[in-house]
CSV table of C-alpha atoms and ligand atoms in Angstrom, one decimal:
chain,number,residue,atom,x,y,z
Y,1,MET,CA,20.5,12.3,14.1
Y,2,SER,CA,19.3,15.0,11.8
Y,3,LEU,CA,19.1,12.5,9.0
Y,4,SER,CA,17.4,9.3,9.4
Y,5,GLU,CA,19.4,6.0,9.6
Y,6,PHE,CA,17.7,4.9,6.3
Y,7,GLY,CA,18.1,8.4,4.6
Y,8,LEU,CA,21.6,8.4,5.4
Y,9,ILE,CA,22.2,4.8,4.1
Y,10,LYS,CA,20.3,5.7,0.8
Y,11,GLN,CA,22.2,9.2,0.3
Y,12,TYR,CA,25.7,8.0,1.1
Y,13,PHE,CA,25.9,4.4,0.5
Y,14,GLN,CA,23.2,3.0,-1.7
Y,15,GLN,CA,24.3,5.7,-4.4
Y,16,GLN,CA,27.0,4.1,-6.4
Y,17,SER,CA,28.6,3.7,-9.9
Y,18,VAL,CA,29.6,0.4,-9.9
Y,19,SER,CA,26.6,-2.1,-10.4
Y,20,ARG,CA,28.3,-5.6,-10.9
Y,21,LYS,CA,26.2,-8.3,-13.0
Y,22,ASP,CA,27.1,-10.9,-10.4
Y,23,VAL,CA,25.0,-9.1,-7.6
Y,24,THR,CA,21.4,-10.3,-7.6
Y,25,LYS,CA,20.6,-7.9,-4.6
Y,26,GLY,CA,22.6,-5.3,-3.3
Y,27,ILE,CA,21.9,-2.9,-0.4
Y,28,GLY,CA,18.1,-2.7,0.6
Y,29,ASP,CA,17.1,-6.3,2.0
Y,30,ASP,CA,18.0,-8.1,4.9
Y,31,CYS,CA,20.8,-9.9,3.0
Y,32,ALA,CA,22.7,-9.1,0.0
Y,33,LEU,CA,22.6,-11.9,-2.8
Y,34,VAL,CA,25.6,-12.8,-4.9
Y,35,ASN,CA,26.8,-15.3,-7.5
Y,36,VAL,CA,30.3,-16.9,-7.0
Y,37,PRO,CA,31.9,-17.8,-10.4
Y,38,ALA,CA,32.2,-21.6,-11.0
Y,39,ASN,CA,35.9,-22.9,-10.4
Y,40,THR,CA,36.7,-20.0,-8.0
Y,41,GLU,CA,37.4,-19.9,-4.3
Y,42,LEU,CA,35.8,-16.7,-2.3
Y,43,ALA,CA,38.4,-14.8,-0.5
Y,44,VAL,CA,36.9,-13.2,2.7
Y,45,SER,CA,38.3,-10.8,5.2
Y,46,THR,CA,37.4,-8.1,7.8
Y,47,ASP,CA,39.2,-5.3,9.3
Y,48,THR,CA,38.2,-2.6,11.7
Y,49,LEU,CA,39.5,0.8,12.2
Y,50,VAL,CA,38.8,2.4,15.6
Y,51,ALA,CA,39.1,6.1,16.2
Y,52,ASP,CA,42.1,7.1,18.4
Y,53,VAL,CA,43.4,3.4,18.1
Y,54,HIS,CA,44.0,3.2,14.2
Y,55,PHE,CA,43.4,6.9,13.2
Y,56,TYR,CA,43.1,10.4,14.8
Y,57,ALA,CA,39.2,11.1,15.2
Y,58,ASP,CA,39.9,14.4,13.4
Y,59,VAL,CA,41.4,12.7,10.4
Y,60,ASP,CA,40.4,14.0,6.9
Y,61,PRO,CA,37.2,11.9,6.3
Y,62,GLN,CA,37.9,11.2,2.7
Y,63,SER,CA,41.3,9.7,3.7
Y,64,LEU,CA,39.6,7.5,6.0
Y,65,GLY,CA,37.1,6.2,3.8
Y,66,HIS,CA,39.9,5.3,1.4
Y,67,LYS,CA,41.8,3.8,4.0
Y,68,ALA,CA,39.0,1.8,5.6
Y,69,LEU,CA,38.6,-0.1,2.1
Y,70,ALA,CA,42.3,0.1,1.1
Y,71,VAL,CA,43.5,-2.1,4.1
Y,72,ASN,CA,40.9,-4.8,3.3
Y,73,LEU,CA,41.9,-4.7,-0.4
Y,74,SER,CA,45.5,-5.3,0.7
Y,75,ASP,CA,44.4,-8.6,2.4
Y,76,LEU,CA,42.8,-9.5,-0.9
Y,77,ALA,CA,46.1,-8.4,-2.7
Y,78,ALA,CA,48.1,-10.8,-0.3
Y,79,MET,CA,46.1,-13.7,-1.4
Y,80,GLY,CA,46.2,-13.0,-5.0
Y,81,ALA,CA,42.6,-12.5,-5.0
Y,82,ILE,CA,40.4,-10.1,-7.2
Y,83,PRO,CA,38.2,-7.7,-5.4
Y,84,ALA,CA,34.2,-8.0,-6.0
Y,85,TRP,CA,32.0,-6.9,-3.1
Y,86,ALA,CA,32.3,-5.4,0.2
Y,87,SER,CA,29.9,-4.5,3.3
Y,88,LEU,CA,30.4,-1.6,5.6
Y,89,ALA,CA,29.5,-1.6,9.4
Y,90,ILE,CA,30.0,2.1,10.4
Y,91,THR,CA,29.6,3.3,14.2
Y,92,LEU,CA,29.0,7.3,14.3
Y,93,PRO,CA,28.8,9.7,17.1
Y,94,GLN,CA,26.5,11.6,15.0
Y,95,ALA,CA,25.3,11.9,11.4
Y,96,GLU,CA,27.2,14.9,10.2
Y,97,GLN,CA,26.5,15.3,6.4
Y,98,ALA,CA,29.5,17.1,5.4
Y,99,TRP,CA,31.7,14.4,7.1
Y,100,LEU,CA,29.6,11.6,5.6
Y,101,GLU,CA,30.0,12.9,2.0
Y,102,LYS,CA,33.6,13.1,2.4
Y,103,PHE,CA,34.0,9.5,3.8
Y,104,ALA,CA,31.6,7.9,1.2
Y,105,ASN,CA,33.7,10.0,-1.5
Y,106,GLY,CA,36.9,8.2,-0.3
Y,107,PHE,CA,35.4,5.0,0.0
Y,108,MET,CA,33.5,4.8,-3.3
Y,109,GLY,CA,36.3,6.3,-5.4
Y,110,LEU,CA,38.8,3.3,-4.4
Y,111,ALA,CA,35.6,1.0,-4.8
Y,112,GLU,CA,35.1,2.4,-8.4
Y,113,TYR,CA,38.6,1.9,-9.4
Y,114,TYR,CA,38.5,-1.8,-8.5
Y,115,ASP,CA,34.9,-2.4,-9.7
Y,116,LEU,CA,33.9,-3.2,-6.2
Y,117,GLN,CA,30.4,-3.1,-5.3
Y,118,LEU,CA,29.2,-2.0,-1.7
Y,119,ILE,CA,26.3,-4.7,-1.2
Y,120,GLY,CA,25.5,-3.8,2.6
Y,121,GLY,CA,26.4,-3.1,5.9
Y,122,ASP,CA,25.2,-1.7,9.2
Y,123,THR,CA,24.9,1.7,10.7
Y,124,THR,CA,24.9,2.5,14.3
Y,125,LYS,CA,25.5,5.1,16.6
Y,126,GLY,CA,28.4,5.3,19.2
Y,127,PRO,CA,32.0,6.0,19.3
Y,128,LEU,CA,33.6,6.2,15.7
Y,129,SER,CA,34.6,3.0,14.2
Y,130,ILE,CA,34.4,1.3,10.8
Y,131,THR,CA,34.4,-2.3,9.8
Y,132,VAL,CA,34.7,-3.5,6.4
Y,133,THR,CA,34.2,-6.9,5.1
Y,134,ILE,CA,35.7,-7.7,1.9
Y,135,HIS,CA,35.1,-10.5,-0.8
Y,136,GLY,CA,37.2,-11.3,-3.7
Y,137,HIS,CA,37.6,-14.1,-6.1
Y,138,VAL,CA,40.6,-16.3,-6.9
Y,139,PRO,CA,40.9,-19.3,-9.3
Y,140,GLN,CA,40.4,-22.7,-7.3
Y,141,GLY,CA,43.5,-23.7,-5.5
Y,142,LYS,CA,45.6,-20.8,-6.8
Y,143,SER,CA,45.6,-18.3,-3.8
Y,144,LEU,CA,49.0,-17.2,-2.4
Y,145,ARG,CA,49.1,-18.1,1.2
Y,146,ARG,CA,51.6,-17.7,4.1
Y,147,ASP,CA,52.4,-21.4,4.6
Y,148,GLN,CA,54.0,-22.4,1.4
Y,149,ALA,CA,57.2,-20.9,1.6
Y,150,LYS,CA,60.5,-23.2,1.2
Y,151,PRO,CA,64.2,-22.9,2.5
Y,152,GLY,CA,66.0,-21.5,-0.6
Y,153,ASP,CA,63.3,-19.3,-1.7
Y,154,TRP,CA,64.2,-15.8,-2.0
Y,155,LEU,CA,62.2,-12.9,-0.4
Y,156,TYR,CA,60.8,-9.7,-2.0
Y,157,VAL,CA,59.1,-6.8,-1.2
Y,158,SER,CA,57.0,-4.3,-3.5
Y,159,GLY,CA,57.5,-0.6,-3.2
Y,160,THR,CA,59.3,1.2,-0.4
Y,161,LEU,CA,59.2,0.3,3.2
Y,162,GLY,CA,58.6,2.6,6.2
Y,163,ASP,CA,57.0,5.4,4.4
Y,164,ALA,CA,53.7,5.2,6.6
Y,165,ALA,CA,55.9,5.5,9.7
Y,166,ALA,CA,57.6,8.4,8.4
Y,167,GLY,CA,54.4,10.1,7.7
Y,168,LEU,CA,53.0,9.2,11.2
Y,169,ALA,CA,56.1,10.7,12.7
Y,170,VAL,CA,55.7,13.9,10.5
Y,171,VAL,CA,51.8,14.1,11.6
Y,172,GLN,CA,53.2,13.6,15.3
Y,173,GLN,CA,55.8,16.5,14.5
Y,174,LYS,CA,58.7,14.2,15.5
Y,175,LEU,CA,60.0,14.2,12.0
Y,176,ALA,CA,60.6,17.2,9.5
Y,177,LEU,CA,61.0,16.4,5.9
Y,178,THR,CA,61.2,18.9,2.7
Y,179,GLU,CA,58.4,17.0,1.0
Y,180,PRO,CA,56.2,15.7,3.8
Y,181,GLU,CA,53.1,15.2,1.8
Y,182,TYR,CA,54.1,12.0,0.0
Y,183,PHE,CA,54.6,10.3,3.5
Y,184,ILE,CA,51.4,11.8,5.0
Y,185,ASN,CA,49.6,10.3,1.9
Y,186,ARG,CA,51.4,6.9,2.2
Y,187,LEU,CA,50.0,6.7,5.8
Y,188,GLN,CA,46.6,8.1,5.1
Y,189,GLN,CA,45.6,6.8,1.6
Y,190,PRO,CA,47.8,3.5,1.0
Y,191,SER,CA,47.8,1.9,-2.5
Y,192,PRO,CA,47.0,-1.8,-2.1
Y,193,ARG,CA,48.9,-3.7,-4.3
Y,194,VAL,CA,45.9,-5.9,-5.8
Y,195,THR,CA,47.4,-6.1,-9.4
Y,196,VAL,CA,50.9,-7.2,-8.1
Y,197,GLY,CA,49.2,-9.9,-5.8
Y,198,ALA,CA,47.4,-11.4,-8.9
Y,199,ALA,CA,50.2,-11.3,-11.0
Y,200,LEU,CA,52.4,-13.3,-8.4
Y,201,ARG,CA,49.8,-16.1,-8.3
Y,202,PRO,CA,51.7,-18.5,-10.6
Y,203,ILE,CA,55.0,-17.2,-9.3
Y,204,ALA,CA,55.3,-16.6,-5.5
Y,205,SER,CA,55.5,-19.4,-3.0
Y,206,SER,CA,53.9,-17.4,-0.2
Y,207,CYS,CA,52.8,-13.8,0.4
Y,208,ILE,CA,51.6,-11.5,3.1
Y,209,ASP,CA,50.7,-7.9,3.2
Y,210,ILE,CA,52.8,-5.6,5.4
Y,211,SER,CA,50.4,-4.0,7.9
Y,212,ASP,CA,52.5,-4.3,11.2
Y,213,GLY,CA,55.9,-3.7,10.1
Y,214,LEU,CA,58.3,-6.1,7.8
Y,215,ALA,CA,59.8,-7.9,10.9
Y,216,GLN,CA,56.4,-8.6,12.4
Y,217,ASP,CA,54.8,-9.9,9.1
Y,218,LEU,CA,57.8,-11.9,8.0
Y,219,LYS,CA,57.6,-13.6,11.2
Y,220,HIS,CA,54.1,-14.8,10.2
Y,221,ILE,CA,55.2,-16.4,7.0
Y,222,LEU,CA,58.3,-18.0,8.9
Y,223,THR,CA,56.0,-19.5,11.6
Y,224,SER,CA,53.4,-20.7,9.3
Y,225,SER,CA,56.0,-22.1,6.8
Y,226,GLU,CA,58.5,-23.5,9.4
Y,227,CYS,CA,61.6,-22.0,8.1
Y,228,GLY,CA,64.0,-19.3,8.9
Y,229,ALA,CA,65.3,-16.2,7.2
Y,230,VAL,CA,68.3,-14.0,6.4
Y,231,LEU,CA,67.5,-10.5,5.7
Y,232,GLU,CA,70.2,-8.2,3.9
Y,233,LEU,CA,69.3,-4.9,5.6
Y,234,GLU,CA,71.2,-2.8,3.0
Y,235,GLN,CA,68.9,-4.1,0.3
Y,236,ILE,CA,65.8,-2.9,2.1
Y,237,PRO,CA,64.1,-0.3,-0.2
Y,238,VAL,CA,63.8,3.0,1.8
Y,239,HIS,CA,62.4,6.1,-0.1
Y,240,GLU,CA,65.4,8.4,-1.0
Y,241,GLN,CA,64.0,11.2,1.3
Y,242,LEU,CA,64.6,9.0,4.2
Y,243,GLN,CA,68.2,7.9,3.1
Y,244,HIS,CA,69.7,11.0,4.9
Y,245,LEU,CA,68.2,9.6,8.2
Y,246,SER,CA,70.5,7.5,10.5
Y,247,PHE,CA,70.7,4.0,9.7
Y,248,GLU,CA,69.0,3.1,12.9
Y,249,GLN,CA,66.0,5.3,12.2
Y,250,GLN,CA,65.5,4.0,8.6
Y,251,MET,CA,65.5,0.3,9.8
Y,252,GLN,CA,63.1,1.2,12.8
Y,253,PHE,CA,60.6,2.7,9.9
Y,254,ALA,CA,61.0,0.0,7.6
Y,255,LEU,CA,61.2,-3.1,9.9
Y,256,ALA,CA,59.1,-2.0,12.8
Y,257,GLY,CA,56.9,0.7,11.2
Y,258,GLY,CA,53.1,-0.3,10.3
Y,259,ASP,CA,50.7,0.7,7.7
Y,260,ASP,CA,52.8,0.4,4.5
Y,261,TYR,CA,50.3,-2.2,3.0
Y,262,GLU,CA,53.2,-3.5,0.4
Y,263,LEU,CA,53.5,-7.0,-0.3
Y,264,LEU,CA,56.2,-9.4,1.2
Y,265,PHE,CA,56.5,-12.6,-0.9
Y,266,SER,CA,58.8,-15.7,-1.4
Y,267,VAL,CA,60.0,-16.7,-4.8
Y,268,PRO,CA,61.7,-20.1,-5.7
Y,269,GLU,CA,65.0,-19.5,-7.6
Y,270,GLU,CA,63.8,-21.2,-10.8
Y,271,LYS,CA,61.0,-18.3,-10.9
Y,272,LYS,CA,63.0,-15.2,-10.1
Y,273,ALA,CA,63.3,-14.1,-13.7
Y,274,LEU,CA,59.6,-13.9,-14.0
Y,275,LEU,CA,59.4,-11.1,-11.7
Y,276,GLN,CA,60.8,-8.4,-14.2
Y,277,SER,CA,57.6,-8.6,-16.3
Y,278,VAL,CA,55.5,-8.5,-13.0
Y,279,ALA,CA,57.2,-5.1,-12.1
Y,280,GLN,CA,56.9,-4.0,-15.7
Y,281,GLN,CA,53.1,-4.7,-16.0
Y,282,THR,CA,52.3,-3.1,-12.5
Y,283,GLY,CA,54.8,-0.2,-12.6
Y,284,VAL,CA,55.6,-1.4,-8.9
Y,285,LYS,CA,59.4,-1.8,-7.8
Y,286,LEU,CA,59.9,-5.4,-6.7
Y,287,THR,CA,63.2,-5.8,-4.6
Y,288,CYS,CA,65.0,-8.8,-3.2
Y,289,ILE,CA,65.8,-8.4,0.5
Y,290,GLY,CA,66.9,-11.7,1.6
Y,291,ARG,CA,66.4,-15.7,1.5
Y,292,LEU,CA,64.7,-18.3,3.5
Y,293,GLN,CA,66.7,-21.0,5.2
Y,294,ALA,CA,66.2,-24.5,6.8
Y,295,GLY,CA,65.8,-24.5,10.5
Y,296,PRO,CA,63.9,-22.9,13.2
Y,297,SER,CA,61.6,-19.7,12.6
Y,298,THR,CA,64.1,-17.2,13.4
Y,299,LEU,CA,65.3,-14.1,11.6
Y,300,THR,CA,68.6,-13.4,11.0
Y,301,LEU,CA,69.7,-9.8,10.2
Y,302,LYS,CA,72.8,-8.9,8.0
Y,303,HIS,CA,74.4,-5.7,7.1
Y,304,HIS,CA,76.9,-6.0,4.3
Y,305,GLY,CA,77.3,-9.6,5.0
Y,306,GLN,CA,77.8,-9.0,9.0
Y,307,PRO,CA,75.3,-10.3,11.6
Y,308,GLN,CA,73.5,-7.2,12.8
Y,309,GLN,CA,71.6,-6.5,16.1
Y,310,LEU,CA,69.0,-4.0,16.1
Y,311,ALA,CA,67.2,-2.8,19.2
Y,312,LEU,CA,63.8,-1.8,17.6
Y,313,ALA,CA,61.2,0.1,19.6
Y,314,GLY,CA,57.5,-1.5,19.6
Y,315,TRP,CA,58.8,-4.8,18.3
Y,316,ASP,CA,58.6,-7.5,21.0
Y,317,HIS,CA,59.0,-10.4,18.3
Y,318,PHE,CA,62.7,-9.6,17.6
Y,319,SER,CA,64.2,-12.3,19.6
Y,320,SER,CA,62.6,-15.0,17.6
A,1,ADP,P1,18.6,-4.9,9.0
A,1,ADP,O1,17.9,-4.0,10.0
A,1,ADP,O2,17.6,-5.9,8.1
A,1,ADP,O3,19.8,-5.5,9.5
A,1,ADP,P2,19.5,-2.4,8.3
A,1,ADP,O4,18.3,-1.7,8.4
A,1,ADP,O5,20.6,-2.5,9.2
A,1,ADP,O6,19.0,-3.9,8.0
A,1,ADP,O7,20.1,-2.2,6.8
A,1,ADP,C1,19.2,-1.8,5.7
A,1,ADP,C2,20.0,-2.2,4.3
A,1,ADP,O8,21.0,-1.2,4.2
A,1,ADP,C3,20.7,-3.4,4.5
A,1,ADP,O9,20.6,-3.9,3.0
A,1,ADP,C4,21.9,-3.1,4.9
A,1,ADP,O10,23.0,-4.0,4.5
A,1,ADP,C5,22.3,-1.7,4.3
A,1,ADP,N1,23.1,-0.9,5.1
A,1,ADP,C6,22.9,-0.5,6.3
A,1,ADP,N2,24.3,0.2,6.7
A,1,ADP,C7,25.1,0.2,5.6
A,1,ADP,C8,26.2,1.0,5.4
A,1,ADP,N3,26.7,1.7,6.3
A,1,ADP,N4,26.8,0.8,4.1
A,1,ADP,C9,26.2,-0.1,3.2
A,1,ADP,N5,24.8,-0.5,3.4
A,1,ADP,C10,24.3,-0.4,4.5
A,2,MG,MG1,16.9,-7.3,8.7
């Protein structure tokens, strides 16, 4: 490595504009030291991105830096937690300065936006891989979870679904769109729904972020909460630029495509009306797509009221 490990850490990761009061010791000692506010729970999550598994090794490093943090922020969002600190374990084939600078810019830009401080990490040589551990705060006992949904609750999603899968199809030259940049951006630089998650704390009975596709992630809520669901397929929000595609293709992207990082959540009947102000406050569209029902953790699909079977590629959890 042309740059020493410590030089690299100092130059790219120790320099940051965020300096939180609750961090007693940030990067530079054997451990970071932080203060957890009274009456809050610490929400902690880790996600790893591996080259050629989760992203193409030649992807724009700025986008990669953004995404490595965004996917972790999305996990906090799903619990209604507010971001505070992160650590970054990065394995690199070589210390290429131009690459590192762009990666750090993508990561730090998003960190700054959420007032999140990078408090430590690890730097090693090897095949490109990035692991972020994120910490956030949530008022004691108020987090959103997967296991508290009840039959009769309504199912909602934020934003539009299938955009990232369409973006991947564009990158793979399997799909041509008139304005492909939006979809590539949705794939490479997802927007974690942190403010939506926090606003849903007093409203939603369960919540999960959609990383593996709506169908798969809904199954997690159904299994944890021990109930079933009916999805009204025509209600699923699909971006208008994808609406010329066949119904099957749209559903493939929206139900089985991953990487959207939207929120899927359930809301009791009596709290539905509160969602309007959440959508207004956050500027994020919230759409009702179905309802939970008593019974086994199975998923029923309906299209304009009629039961619908879909053969979705890459989704092996379809038959309950
Ligand atoms: P140690 O050998 O004591 O585990 P390191 O030499 O790995 O510590 O790291 C020195 C300091 O730099 C520590 O505070 C560590 O948390 C931090 N650090 C190492 N790599 C990174 C990174 N990629 N991003 C942020 N901080 C890092
Ligand atoms: Mg040490």
